[in-house]
Amino acid sequence: MYTLFIDTHDKNVLIILYKDGKIIKKENIASANKHSEITMPVLDKVLVSADVSVNDLNNVIVVNGPGSFTGERIAVTIGKTIAYCLNLPIRVIDSLTILALNVNRDKKIVALEDRNGAYVGVFDKNNNKMEDFKYLSKSVYDEYKQNNDVLTSVDVDYELVYDYVMNLNTLNPHEVKPLYVKGISALNGK
């Protein structure tokens, strides 16, 4: 069983191909804000190098953010399109949960920093969200870090992520949406 994992929420484009839960191909490419140009070629490279056709896929996993506004939409759109066209199950995980899965603590505070602040998630030891994700501006985040043990860099075991995600419910591809924590500034009158 082949599963395609697509993640474009951050500065890199990450494409993983699993066979029966084990990683057989992985490409993690720095994009320099060119996600829309390189994601499909990287995906194609992964499939070709594994001698796997898109028609051989059995599942799709998409990271829906939070992160780069455009980056989130790229992974979600590609994942939805593949799942819809090939009638495949699609599962979704967010980038903060991925970090939390790879931390062994009773309370896990993880963050994805950008130049203006950070996306923050708080999880219990069983990886359940303890509060809604939030975006904190740089000054608020700096103060938050002084009062909390925030993890920003975690070594991710993507086979562990696979095991977790495969226990999640599948979604109708039309229900898969990017996770916009900050919201769309144009829609917020900013």
Coordinates of C-alpha atoms in Angstrom, one line a residue:
M1 CA 0.0 0.0 0.0
Y2 CA 1.5 3.3 -1.1
T3 CA 0.8 6.6 0.7
L4 CA 1.7 10.0 -0.5
F5 CA 2.5 12.7 2.2
I6 CA 2.6 16.4 1.1
D7 CA 3.8 19.3 3.3
T8 CA 4.3 22.8 1.9
H9 CA 3.3 24.8 5.0
D10 CA 6.8 26.2 5.7
K11 CA 10.0 27.2 3.8
N12 CA 10.6 23.7 2.5
V13 CA 8.6 21.4 0.2
L14 CA 8.4 17.9 1.8
I15 CA 7.2 15.0 -0.2
I16 CA 7.3 11.5 1.3
L17 CA 6.3 8.2 -0.2
Y18 CA 5.4 5.4 2.2
K19 CA 5.0 1.7 1.4
D20 CA 3.1 -0.1 4.1
G21 CA 4.0 2.6 6.6
K22 CA 7.7 2.7 5.9
I23 CA 9.4 5.6 4.1
I24 CA 10.7 4.5 0.7
K25 CA 11.4 8.0 -0.7
K26 CA 11.6 11.4 0.8
E27 CA 12.5 14.8 -0.7
N28 CA 12.8 17.8 1.5
I29 CA 13.7 20.8 -0.7
A30 CA 14.3 24.4 0.3
S31 CA 11.9 26.4 -1.9
A32 CA 12.9 30.0 -1.6
N33 CA 9.2 31.0 -1.9
K34 CA 8.8 29.0 -5.1
H35 CA 6.5 26.3 -3.7
S36 CA 4.1 26.7 -6.6
E37 CA 6.9 26.0 -9.1
I38 CA 8.7 23.1 -7.4
T39 CA 6.1 21.1 -5.6
M40 CA 4.8 19.1 -8.6
P41 CA 8.3 18.4 -10.0
V42 CA 9.4 17.2 -6.6
L43 CA 6.3 15.0 -6.3
D44 CA 7.0 13.6 -9.7
K45 CA 10.7 13.0 -8.9
V46 CA 9.7 11.0 -5.7
L47 CA 7.2 8.8 -7.7
V48 CA 9.5 8.3 -10.6
S49 CA 12.5 7.4 -8.4
A50 CA 10.4 4.8 -6.6
D51 CA 9.0 3.5 -9.9
V52 CA 5.5 4.2 -8.6
S53 CA 2.7 5.7 -10.7
V54 CA 0.2 8.1 -9.2
N55 CA -2.4 5.4 -10.0
D56 CA -0.5 3.0 -7.6
L57 CA -1.3 5.3 -4.7
N58 CA -3.7 4.1 -2.0
N59 CA -3.8 7.1 0.4
V60 CA -3.0 10.8 0.6
I61 CA -1.8 12.7 3.7
V62 CA -1.7 16.5 3.7
V63 CA -0.3 18.9 6.1
N64 CA -2.8 21.8 6.1
G65 CA -0.8 24.4 8.2
P66 CA -0.6 26.6 10.0
G67 CA 2.1 28.3 8.0
S68 CA 2.7 30.2 4.8
F69 CA -0.7 31.3 3.3
T70 CA 0.3 30.3 -0.2
G71 CA 2.3 27.2 0.9
E72 CA -0.7 25.8 2.8
R73 CA -2.9 26.1 -0.2
I74 CA -0.5 24.3 -2.5
A75 CA -0.3 21.1 -0.5
V76 CA -4.0 21.1 0.2
T77 CA -4.9 21.7 -3.5
I78 CA -2.6 19.0 -4.8
G79 CA -3.7 16.5 -2.1
K80 CA -7.4 17.2 -2.7
T81 CA -7.0 16.9 -6.5
I82 CA -5.1 13.6 -6.3
A83 CA -7.6 12.2 -3.8
Y84 CA -10.6 13.4 -5.7
C85 CA -9.5 12.3 -9.1
L86 CA -8.3 8.9 -8.0
N87 CA -11.0 8.4 -5.4
L88 CA -8.5 7.9 -2.7
P89 CA -8.8 8.4 1.1
I90 CA -7.3 11.6 2.3
R91 CA -6.2 12.4 5.8
V92 CA -5.1 15.7 7.2
I93 CA -2.7 16.7 10.0
D94 CA -1.5 20.1 11.1
S95 CA 2.1 21.1 11.5
L96 CA 1.8 21.8 15.2
T97 CA 0.5 18.3 16.0
I98 CA 3.4 16.8 14.0
L99 CA 5.8 18.6 16.4
A100 CA 3.8 17.6 19.5
L101 CA 3.8 13.9 18.4
N102 CA 7.5 13.9 18.6
V103 CA 7.8 15.3 22.1
N104 CA 7.6 13.2 25.3
R105 CA 6.2 15.6 27.9
D106 CA 3.1 15.8 30.0
K107 CA 2.4 19.3 28.6
K108 CA 3.8 20.2 25.2
I109 CA 4.0 23.7 24.0
V110 CA 5.2 23.9 20.4
A111 CA 5.6 26.8 18.1
L112 CA 6.3 27.6 14.5
E113 CA 8.1 30.9 14.3
D114 CA 8.0 33.4 11.5
R115 CA 9.5 36.9 11.2
N116 CA 6.4 38.5 12.8
G117 CA 5.7 36.1 15.6
A118 CA 4.7 32.5 16.0
Y119 CA 1.9 30.0 15.7
V120 CA 1.5 28.2 19.1
G121 CA -0.1 24.9 20.0
V122 CA -0.5 23.4 23.5
F123 CA -1.0 19.7 23.8
D124 CA -1.3 17.1 26.6
K125 CA 0.8 14.0 26.9
N126 CA -1.6 12.1 24.6
N127 CA -1.3 14.8 21.9
N128 CA -4.8 16.3 22.5
K129 CA -5.1 20.0 21.9
M130 CA -5.5 21.7 25.3
E131 CA -6.5 25.0 23.7
D132 CA -7.1 26.5 20.2
F133 CA -4.1 27.3 18.2
K134 CA -3.1 30.9 18.3
Y135 CA -0.9 33.3 16.5
L136 CA 1.1 35.6 18.7
S137 CA 2.8 38.8 17.5
K138 CA 6.6 39.0 18.0
S139 CA 6.4 41.1 21.2
V140 CA 3.6 39.0 22.7
Y141 CA 5.4 35.7 21.7
D142 CA 8.7 36.9 23.2
E143 CA 6.9 37.4 26.5
Y144 CA 5.1 34.1 26.2
K145 CA 8.4 32.3 25.7
Q146 CA 9.8 33.8 28.9
N147 CA 6.9 32.3 30.9
N148 CA 6.6 28.9 29.1
D149 CA 8.9 26.2 27.9
V150 CA 8.2 26.5 24.2
L151 CA 9.7 24.0 21.7
T152 CA 10.4 25.3 18.2
S153 CA 12.8 22.7 16.9
V154 CA 11.9 19.0 17.1
D155 CA 13.4 16.0 15.3
V156 CA 10.4 14.5 13.5
D157 CA 9.9 10.8 13.0
Y158 CA 7.7 10.7 9.9
E159 CA 6.9 7.0 10.4
L160 CA 5.5 7.9 13.8
V161 CA 3.5 10.6 12.1
Y162 CA 2.2 8.1 9.5
D163 CA 1.1 5.7 12.3
Y164 CA -0.8 8.6 14.0
V165 CA -2.4 9.9 10.9
M166 CA -3.6 6.5 9.6
N167 CA -5.7 6.3 12.8
L168 CA -7.5 9.5 11.9
N169 CA -10.8 9.6 10.0
T170 CA -10.6 10.1 6.2
L171 CA -12.2 13.2 4.8
N172 CA -14.1 14.0 1.7
P173 CA -11.5 15.9 -0.4
H174 CA -13.9 18.9 -0.6
E175 CA -13.8 19.2 3.2
V176 CA -10.0 19.5 3.3
K177 CA -9.1 23.2 4.1
P178 CA -6.0 25.1 4.9
L179 CA -5.6 26.0 8.6
Y180 CA -5.4 29.8 8.7
V181 CA -4.6 30.7 12.3
K182 CA -3.9 34.4 11.5
G183 CA -6.8 34.6 9.2
I184 CA -6.6 36.4 5.9
S185 CA -5.7 40.1 6.6
A186 CA -7.5 41.3 3.5
L187 CA -10.7 39.8 4.9
N188 CA -10.1 41.3 8.3
G189 CA -9.9 44.8 7.0
K190 CA -6.1 45.1 7.5

